[in-house]
XYZ file of C-alpha atoms in Angstrom:
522
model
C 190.434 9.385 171.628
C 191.162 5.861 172.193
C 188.474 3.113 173.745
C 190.964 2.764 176.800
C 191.155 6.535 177.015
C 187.415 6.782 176.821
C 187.188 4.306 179.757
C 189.492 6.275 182.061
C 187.822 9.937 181.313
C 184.698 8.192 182.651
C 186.000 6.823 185.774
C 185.482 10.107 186.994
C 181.950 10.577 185.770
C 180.906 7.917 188.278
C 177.971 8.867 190.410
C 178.217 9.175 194.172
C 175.555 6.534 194.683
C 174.193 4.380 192.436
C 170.887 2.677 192.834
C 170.382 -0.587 193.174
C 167.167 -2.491 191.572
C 166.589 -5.944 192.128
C 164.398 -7.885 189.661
C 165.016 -11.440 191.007
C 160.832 -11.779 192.199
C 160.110 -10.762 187.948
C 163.311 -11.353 185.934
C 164.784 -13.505 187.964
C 161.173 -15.864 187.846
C 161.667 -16.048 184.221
C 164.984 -18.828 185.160
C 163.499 -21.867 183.299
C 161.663 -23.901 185.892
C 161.128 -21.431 188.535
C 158.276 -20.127 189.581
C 157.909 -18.821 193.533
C 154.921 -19.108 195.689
C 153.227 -15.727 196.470
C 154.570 -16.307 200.208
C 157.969 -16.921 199.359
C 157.965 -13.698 196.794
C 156.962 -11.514 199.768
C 159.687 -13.303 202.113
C 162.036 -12.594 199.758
C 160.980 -9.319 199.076
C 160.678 -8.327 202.862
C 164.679 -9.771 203.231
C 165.177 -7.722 200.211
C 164.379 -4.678 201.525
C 164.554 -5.010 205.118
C 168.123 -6.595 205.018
C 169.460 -6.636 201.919
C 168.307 -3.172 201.406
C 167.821 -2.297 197.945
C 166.958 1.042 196.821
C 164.217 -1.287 194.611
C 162.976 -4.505 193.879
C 160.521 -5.589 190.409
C 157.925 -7.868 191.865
C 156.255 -9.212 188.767
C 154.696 -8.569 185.351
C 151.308 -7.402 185.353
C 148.388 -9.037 184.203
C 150.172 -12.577 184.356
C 147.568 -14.734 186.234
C 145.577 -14.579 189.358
C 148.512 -16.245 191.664
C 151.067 -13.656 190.880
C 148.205 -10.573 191.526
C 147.443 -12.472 195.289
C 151.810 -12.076 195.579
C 152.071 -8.658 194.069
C 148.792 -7.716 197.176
C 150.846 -9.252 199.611
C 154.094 -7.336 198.923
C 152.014 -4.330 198.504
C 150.044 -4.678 202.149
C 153.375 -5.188 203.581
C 155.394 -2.272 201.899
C 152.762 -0.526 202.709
C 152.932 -0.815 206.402
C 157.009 -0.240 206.576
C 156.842 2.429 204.475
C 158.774 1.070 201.666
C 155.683 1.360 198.869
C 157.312 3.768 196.285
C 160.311 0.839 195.945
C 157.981 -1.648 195.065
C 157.612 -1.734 191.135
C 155.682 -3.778 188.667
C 156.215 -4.349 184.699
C 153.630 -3.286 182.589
C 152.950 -2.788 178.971
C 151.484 -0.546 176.781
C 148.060 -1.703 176.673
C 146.217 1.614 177.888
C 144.959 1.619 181.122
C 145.206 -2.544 181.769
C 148.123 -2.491 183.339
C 148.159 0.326 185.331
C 144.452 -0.356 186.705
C 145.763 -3.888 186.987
C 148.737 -2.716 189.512
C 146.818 -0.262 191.364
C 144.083 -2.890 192.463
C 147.423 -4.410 193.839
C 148.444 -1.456 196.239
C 150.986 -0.741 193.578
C 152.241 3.164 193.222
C 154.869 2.859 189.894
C 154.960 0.744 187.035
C 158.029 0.122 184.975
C 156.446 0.335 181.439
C 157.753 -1.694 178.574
C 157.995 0.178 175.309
C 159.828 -0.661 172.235
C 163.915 0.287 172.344
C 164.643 -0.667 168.537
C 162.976 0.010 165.391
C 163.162 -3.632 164.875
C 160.494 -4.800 167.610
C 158.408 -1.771 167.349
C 158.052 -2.428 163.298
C 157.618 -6.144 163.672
C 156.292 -7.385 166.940
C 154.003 -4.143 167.696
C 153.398 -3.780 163.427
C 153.442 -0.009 163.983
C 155.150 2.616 163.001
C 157.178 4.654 165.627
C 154.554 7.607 165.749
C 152.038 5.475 166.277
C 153.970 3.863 169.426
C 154.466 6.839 170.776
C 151.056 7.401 170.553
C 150.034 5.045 172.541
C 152.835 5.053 175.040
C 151.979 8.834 175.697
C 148.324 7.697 176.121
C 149.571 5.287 178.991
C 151.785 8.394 180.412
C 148.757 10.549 180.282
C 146.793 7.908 182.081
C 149.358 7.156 184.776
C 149.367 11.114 185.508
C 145.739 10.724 186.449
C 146.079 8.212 188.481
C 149.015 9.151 190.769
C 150.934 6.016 189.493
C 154.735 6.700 189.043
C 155.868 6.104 185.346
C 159.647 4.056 184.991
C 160.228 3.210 180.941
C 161.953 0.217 179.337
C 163.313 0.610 176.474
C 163.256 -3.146 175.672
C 165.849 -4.211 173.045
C 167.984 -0.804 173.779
C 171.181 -2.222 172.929
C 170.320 -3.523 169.318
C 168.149 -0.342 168.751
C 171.482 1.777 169.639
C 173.442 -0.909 167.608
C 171.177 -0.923 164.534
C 169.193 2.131 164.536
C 169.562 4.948 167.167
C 167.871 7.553 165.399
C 164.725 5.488 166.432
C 166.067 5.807 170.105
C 166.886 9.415 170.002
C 163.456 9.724 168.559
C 161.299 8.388 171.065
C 163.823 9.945 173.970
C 163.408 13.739 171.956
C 159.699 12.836 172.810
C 159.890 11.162 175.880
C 162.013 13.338 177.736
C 159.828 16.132 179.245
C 156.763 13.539 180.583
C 156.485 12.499 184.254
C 159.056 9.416 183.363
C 160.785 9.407 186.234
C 163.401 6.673 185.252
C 164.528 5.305 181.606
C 165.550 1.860 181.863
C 168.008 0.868 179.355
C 168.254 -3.074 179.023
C 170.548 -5.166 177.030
C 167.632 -7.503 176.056
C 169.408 -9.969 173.956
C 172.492 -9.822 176.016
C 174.894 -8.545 173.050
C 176.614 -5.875 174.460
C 180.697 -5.896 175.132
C 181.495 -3.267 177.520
C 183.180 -0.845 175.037
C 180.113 -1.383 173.243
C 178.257 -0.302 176.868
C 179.904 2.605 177.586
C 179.415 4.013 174.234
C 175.708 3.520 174.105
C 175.482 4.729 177.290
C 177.860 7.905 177.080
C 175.699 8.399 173.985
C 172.529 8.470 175.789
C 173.861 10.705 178.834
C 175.855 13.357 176.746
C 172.304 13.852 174.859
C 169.930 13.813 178.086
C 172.097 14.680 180.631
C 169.855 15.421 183.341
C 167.916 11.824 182.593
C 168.348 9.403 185.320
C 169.263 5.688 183.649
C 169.333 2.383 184.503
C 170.788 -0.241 182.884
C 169.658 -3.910 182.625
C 172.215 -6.612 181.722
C 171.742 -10.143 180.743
C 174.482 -12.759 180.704
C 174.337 -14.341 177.134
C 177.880 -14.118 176.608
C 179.127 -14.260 180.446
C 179.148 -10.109 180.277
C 176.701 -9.026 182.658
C 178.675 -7.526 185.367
C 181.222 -6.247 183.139
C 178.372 -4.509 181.684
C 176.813 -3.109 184.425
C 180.334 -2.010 185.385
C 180.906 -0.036 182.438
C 177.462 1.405 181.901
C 178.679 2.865 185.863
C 181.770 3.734 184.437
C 179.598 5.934 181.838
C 177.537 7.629 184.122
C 174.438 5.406 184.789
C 172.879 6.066 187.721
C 171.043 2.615 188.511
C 171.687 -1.464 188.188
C 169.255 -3.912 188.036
C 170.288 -7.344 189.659
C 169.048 -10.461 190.325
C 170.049 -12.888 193.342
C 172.282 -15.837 192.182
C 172.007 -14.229 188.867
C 168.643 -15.494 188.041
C 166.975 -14.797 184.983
C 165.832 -15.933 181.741
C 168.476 -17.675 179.276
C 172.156 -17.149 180.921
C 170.307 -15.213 183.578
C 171.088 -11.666 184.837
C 173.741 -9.836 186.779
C 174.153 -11.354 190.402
C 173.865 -8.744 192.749
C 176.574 -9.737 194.949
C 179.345 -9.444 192.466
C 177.980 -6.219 191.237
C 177.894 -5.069 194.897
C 181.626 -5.916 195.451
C 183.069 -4.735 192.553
C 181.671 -1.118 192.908
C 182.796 -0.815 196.326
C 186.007 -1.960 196.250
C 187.278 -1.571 192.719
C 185.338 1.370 191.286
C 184.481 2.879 195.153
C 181.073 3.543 194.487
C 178.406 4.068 196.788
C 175.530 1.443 197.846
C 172.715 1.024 199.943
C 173.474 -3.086 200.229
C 174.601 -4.602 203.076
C 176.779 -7.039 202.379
C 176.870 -9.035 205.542
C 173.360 -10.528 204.365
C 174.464 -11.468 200.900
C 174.619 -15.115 201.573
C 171.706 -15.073 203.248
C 169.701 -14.042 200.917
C 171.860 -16.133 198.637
C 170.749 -19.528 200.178
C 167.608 -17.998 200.908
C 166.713 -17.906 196.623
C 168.556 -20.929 196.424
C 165.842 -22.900 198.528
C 163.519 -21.733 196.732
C 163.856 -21.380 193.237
C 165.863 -24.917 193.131
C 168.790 -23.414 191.321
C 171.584 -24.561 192.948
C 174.592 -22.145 193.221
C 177.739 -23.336 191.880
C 180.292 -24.131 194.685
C 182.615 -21.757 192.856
C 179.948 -18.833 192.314
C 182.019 -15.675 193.403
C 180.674 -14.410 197.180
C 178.557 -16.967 197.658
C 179.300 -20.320 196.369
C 180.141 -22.976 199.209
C 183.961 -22.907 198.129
C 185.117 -19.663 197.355
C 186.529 -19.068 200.703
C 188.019 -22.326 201.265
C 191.733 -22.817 201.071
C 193.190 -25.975 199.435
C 196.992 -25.912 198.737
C 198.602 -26.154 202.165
C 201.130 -23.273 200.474
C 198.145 -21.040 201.060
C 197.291 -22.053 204.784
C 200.756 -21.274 205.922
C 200.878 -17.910 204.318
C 197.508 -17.028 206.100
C 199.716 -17.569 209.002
C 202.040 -15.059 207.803
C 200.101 -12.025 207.077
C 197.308 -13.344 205.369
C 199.557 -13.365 202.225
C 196.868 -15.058 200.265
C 193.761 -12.737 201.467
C 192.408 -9.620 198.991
C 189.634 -7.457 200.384
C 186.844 -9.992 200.084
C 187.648 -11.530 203.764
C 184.977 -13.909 204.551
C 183.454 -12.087 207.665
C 182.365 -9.354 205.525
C 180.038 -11.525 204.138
C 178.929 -13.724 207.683
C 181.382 -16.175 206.413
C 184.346 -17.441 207.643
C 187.231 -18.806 205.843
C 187.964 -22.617 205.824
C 190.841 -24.947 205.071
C 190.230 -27.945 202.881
C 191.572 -31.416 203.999
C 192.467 -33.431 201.594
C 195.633 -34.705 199.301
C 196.777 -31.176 198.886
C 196.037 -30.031 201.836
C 199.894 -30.275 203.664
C 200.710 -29.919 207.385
C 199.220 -26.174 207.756
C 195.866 -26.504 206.551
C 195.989 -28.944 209.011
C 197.534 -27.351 212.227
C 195.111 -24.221 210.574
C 191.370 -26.911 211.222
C 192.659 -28.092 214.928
C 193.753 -24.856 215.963
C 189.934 -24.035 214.977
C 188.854 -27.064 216.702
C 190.891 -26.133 219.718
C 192.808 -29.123 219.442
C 197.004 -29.956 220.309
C 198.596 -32.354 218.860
C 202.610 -32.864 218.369
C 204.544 -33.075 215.436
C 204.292 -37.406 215.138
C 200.781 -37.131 215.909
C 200.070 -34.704 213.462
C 201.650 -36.603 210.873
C 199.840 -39.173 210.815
C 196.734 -37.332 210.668
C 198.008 -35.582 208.142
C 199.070 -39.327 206.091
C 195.465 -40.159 206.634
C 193.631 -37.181 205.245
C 196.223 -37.644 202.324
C 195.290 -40.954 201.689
C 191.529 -39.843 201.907
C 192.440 -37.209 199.289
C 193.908 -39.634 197.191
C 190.422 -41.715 196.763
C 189.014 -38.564 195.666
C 187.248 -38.045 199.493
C 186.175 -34.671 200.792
C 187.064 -34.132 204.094
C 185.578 -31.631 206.371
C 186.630 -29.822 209.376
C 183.792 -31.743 211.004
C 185.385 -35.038 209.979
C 188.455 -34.214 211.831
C 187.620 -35.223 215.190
C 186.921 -38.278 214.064
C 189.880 -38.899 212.063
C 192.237 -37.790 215.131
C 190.783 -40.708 217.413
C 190.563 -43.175 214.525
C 194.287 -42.635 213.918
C 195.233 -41.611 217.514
C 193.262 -44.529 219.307
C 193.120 -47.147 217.238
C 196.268 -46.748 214.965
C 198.436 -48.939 216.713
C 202.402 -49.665 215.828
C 202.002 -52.850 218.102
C 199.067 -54.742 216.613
C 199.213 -58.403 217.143
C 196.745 -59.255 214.412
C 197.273 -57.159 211.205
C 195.483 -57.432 208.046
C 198.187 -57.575 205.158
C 196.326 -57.749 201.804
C 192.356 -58.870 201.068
C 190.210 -59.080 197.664
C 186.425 -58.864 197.853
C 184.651 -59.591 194.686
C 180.663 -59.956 193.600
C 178.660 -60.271 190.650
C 175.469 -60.209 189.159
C 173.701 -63.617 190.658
C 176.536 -65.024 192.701
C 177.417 -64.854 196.544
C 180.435 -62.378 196.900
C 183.723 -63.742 197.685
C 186.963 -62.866 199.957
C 190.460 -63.627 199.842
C 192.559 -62.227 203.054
C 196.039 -62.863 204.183
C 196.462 -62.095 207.570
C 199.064 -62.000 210.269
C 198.380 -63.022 213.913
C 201.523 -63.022 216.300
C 204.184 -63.155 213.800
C 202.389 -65.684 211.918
C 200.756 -65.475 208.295
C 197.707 -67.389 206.996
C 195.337 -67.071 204.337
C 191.804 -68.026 203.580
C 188.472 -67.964 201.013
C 185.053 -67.718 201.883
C 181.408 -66.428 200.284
C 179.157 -64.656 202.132
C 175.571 -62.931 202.178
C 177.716 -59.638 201.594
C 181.515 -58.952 201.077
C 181.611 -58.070 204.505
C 179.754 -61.205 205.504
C 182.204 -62.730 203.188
C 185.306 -61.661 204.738
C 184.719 -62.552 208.677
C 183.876 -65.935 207.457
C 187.300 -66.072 206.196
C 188.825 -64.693 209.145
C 186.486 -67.564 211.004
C 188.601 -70.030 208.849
C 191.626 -69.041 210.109
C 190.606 -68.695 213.788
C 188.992 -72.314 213.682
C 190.936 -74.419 211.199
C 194.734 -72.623 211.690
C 194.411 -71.302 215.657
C 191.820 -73.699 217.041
C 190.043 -71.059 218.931
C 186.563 -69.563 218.844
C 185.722 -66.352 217.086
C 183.160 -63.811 218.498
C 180.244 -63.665 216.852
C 178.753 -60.845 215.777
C 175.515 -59.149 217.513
C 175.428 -55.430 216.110
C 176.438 -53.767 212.688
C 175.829 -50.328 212.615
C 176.834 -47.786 209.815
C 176.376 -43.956 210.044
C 177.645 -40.732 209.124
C 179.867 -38.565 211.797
C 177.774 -35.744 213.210
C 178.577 -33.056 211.107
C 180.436 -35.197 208.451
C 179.424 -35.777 204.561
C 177.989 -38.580 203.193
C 180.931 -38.805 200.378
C 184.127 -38.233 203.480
C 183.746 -40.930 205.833
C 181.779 -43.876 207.247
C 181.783 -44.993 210.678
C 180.742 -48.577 210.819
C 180.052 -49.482 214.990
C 180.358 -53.491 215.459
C 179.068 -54.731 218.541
C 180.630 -58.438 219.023
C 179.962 -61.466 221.623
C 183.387 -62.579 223.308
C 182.056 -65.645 225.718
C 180.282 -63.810 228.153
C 181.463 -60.244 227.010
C 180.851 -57.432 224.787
C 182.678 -55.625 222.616
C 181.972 -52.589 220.636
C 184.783 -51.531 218.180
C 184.126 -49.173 215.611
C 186.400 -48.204 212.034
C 186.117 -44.856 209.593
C 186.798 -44.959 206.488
C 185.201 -43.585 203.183
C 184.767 -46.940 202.020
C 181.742 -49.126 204.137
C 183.461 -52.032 203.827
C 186.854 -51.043 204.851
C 185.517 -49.253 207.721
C 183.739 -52.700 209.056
C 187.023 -54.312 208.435
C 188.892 -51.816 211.202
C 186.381 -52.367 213.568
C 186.970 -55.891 213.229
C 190.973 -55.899 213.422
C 190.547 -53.712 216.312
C 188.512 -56.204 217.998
C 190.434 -58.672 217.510
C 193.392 -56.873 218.942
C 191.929 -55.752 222.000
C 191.286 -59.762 222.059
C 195.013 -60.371 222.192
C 195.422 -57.611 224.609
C 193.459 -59.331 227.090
C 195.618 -62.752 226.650
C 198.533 -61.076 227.651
């Protein structure tokens, strides 16, 4: 039988429900740099469970300092009071009764126990043979049985012990197999596995101890981890262990919400999750740890439901033709249109519609010409930019201007005053002028002043306010909105221009100044 065929006869092995562990507070902690505060690990934990809700979730490693026992307490006090106790577990090792007197001071009631899953780390990290592990690791059992503490085993380094030697695995499983382990935890230490590899192991290990329950553990050393996790599912494991964002150590683990979304909707599994806190919980680990998600990080990167091409817009308008199954709202998301060079006349229409805001077909065209030439300087525009883009262009964008600015060149360097060149036109007549200024902007009204004083004879308004800010709701790398606040005689005026560029938006507040100037001659 083929690999392909092997694949497809397990499809149907899939268990109705499969658990869901996640190890983001332990594993996920071992992400280089990150290291939560004992009251962020229970607020995580409590959104974990409460929300989330996880079958599980691996708090930390016992025995690791003093700060991670106060966190481990915390977690403990609170799962006691909900109830949720048995899903809080702790690593611990094989060090007789250390660890498990170590999580029971805790509150803790189960203890996923490390043991060695290859001959390779049991011969030379332990320096024992494999009796003599099991040995000890039944001494821990027999200890744990005492005590009341559940018993969950690791087989750390499962994948290369199946790979390289799995008559050591069978022989601690023939041993294993009839204690009070509750779970066997199979993890892909290194992060080696392919998933043909996976679902051989694993239909190995099931087809031998069928009525074992496994879980399997993936790590993401060669970008495999969900594919992994998929297949060992595919094979007939019953549990997943996740982390949030895909934390972990190295390449990190398996993020739980693609692991989530591709059991439901490809495979059709069964979950406890609940996927309309996913991003949540998402931003949530994200705050804390410091590990930024990628904007394109499936589910719940910033982008990933944000259409660009306008091609795509104006199918949504026709059936959603560019929609699969993982619609925005199913995740407290919605889906947004990008503005920008590619962004055409429906994802467009698609942002005012949102905003509740008619325009006709001229008028959206030159919004549309604008964004474009945003797009073009590499500018993100959001939907909160747009308001402000419609009554720049709308207002201020008139055909009519009597004073138009027709080319200008600012220039500075290192230890001189910048300079401006402009070449203006002012009722049908063109001029041109060069000044230096405090600032390129500073630089450029004193050539305007030039032209005003030496070519027209007349007084230009001096300036009383600059202000420069970012539109409510806009981005700092979209738009500028530079207000100007000018003294005309005995008058005011307060013109203001938006651009992505400071300067240039300074520069349309001034031109529209000066042609409200005109106006008023008429």
């Amino acid at each position: 039988m083929g690999k392909e065929q092997q694949i497809g006869k397990s499809y149907s092995h899939i268990a109705p429900y499969i658990e869901i562990m996640d190890s983001t507070l332990r594993d996920g902690e071992q992400t280089s740099g990150v290291s939560f505060m004992p009251h962020e690990k229970l607020i995580i934990a409590r959104m974990l469970l409460q929300d989330i809700k996880v079958d599980r979730i691996e708090v930390a490693s016992a025995r690791v300092s003093e700060g991670e026992k106060e966190a481990v307490k915390m977690i403990c006090r609170y799962a006691q009071r909900t109830g949720d106790i048995d899903k809080i577990e702790v690593l611990g090792f094989v060090d007789g009764h250390l660890s498990i007197d170590w999580i029971r001071d805790c509150g803790g009631h189960v203890i996923n126990l490390l043991a060695k899953g290859s001959l390779k780390h049991c011969q030379q990290q332990l320096h024992k043979t494999p009796k003599e592990h099991l040995d000890d690791i039944l001494a821990v059992l027999d200890y744990a049985e005492k005590t009341g503490m559940q018993v969950n085993l690791y087989l750390e380094d499962w994948s290369s012990g199946m790979r390289d030697n799995p008559e050591y695995v069978y022989q601690l499983m023939d041993r294993l197999k009839d204690t009070n382990i509750k779970r066997f935890l199979l993890p892909d230490t290194l992060g080696i596995l392919n998933p043909l590899q996976c679902v051989e192991y694993m239909r190995k290990m099931i087809k031998r101890y069928p009525d074992k329950h496994f879980d399997f553990h993936a790590h993401n050393d060669y970008d495999l981890a969900v594919s992994n996790s998929l297949a060992a599912v595919l094979s007939g494991c019953k549990g997943l262990h996740v982390t949030v964002n895909g934390l972990g150590e190295r390449s990190g683990n398996a993020p739980i919400a693609s692991v989530q979304v591709i059991l439901k909707d490809q495979f059709h599994a069964k979950t406890s999750i609940d996927e309309s806190r996913l991003n949540d919980i998402s931003s949530l680990v994200e705050g804390y740890s410091g590990i930024a998600v990628p904007v394109n990080q499936p589910i719940v990167g910033e982008n990933v439901f944000t259409q660009v091409a306008g091609v795509h817009a104006d199918g949504d308008k026709k059936d959603n033709l560019y929609c699969n199954d993982l619609v925005p709202e199913r995740f407290g998301r919605k889906r947004e249109y990008a503005l920008g060079k590619n962004s055409g006349k429906a994802n467009i229409v698609k942002n005012l519609e949102e905003l509740g805001l008619e325009l006709d077909a001229e008028q959206t065209r030159r919004v549309t010409a604008r964004i474009t030439e945003l797009g073009d300087q590499k500018e993100l525009v959001t939907q909160d930019d747009l308001p402000y883009i419609v009554s720049d262009v709308l207002k201020h964008n008139v055909v009519e201007d009597k004073v138009k600015l027709l080319s200008y060149l600012v220039s500075s360097s290192y230890g001189l005053k910048p300079i401006a060149s402009i070449k203006v036109e002012i009722n049908g007549k063109i001029y041109t002028a060069d000044s230096t200024g405090d600032g390129q902007y500073d630089a450029f009204v004193k050539a305007l002043r030039k032209v005003y004083k030496e070519n027209l004879g007349r007084t230009f308004p001096l300036l009383a306010n600059y202000k420069v800010s970012i539109p409510p709701g806009g981005r700092t790398d979209a738009l500028v909105q530079t207000v100007v606040t000018w003294h005309n005689g005995d008058k005011l005026l307060r013109t203001n221009g938006l651009d992505a560029d400071q300067t240039e938006a300074a520069i349309k507040a001034t031109f529209k100044m000066l042609n409200i100037i005109e106006e008023q001659k008429i």
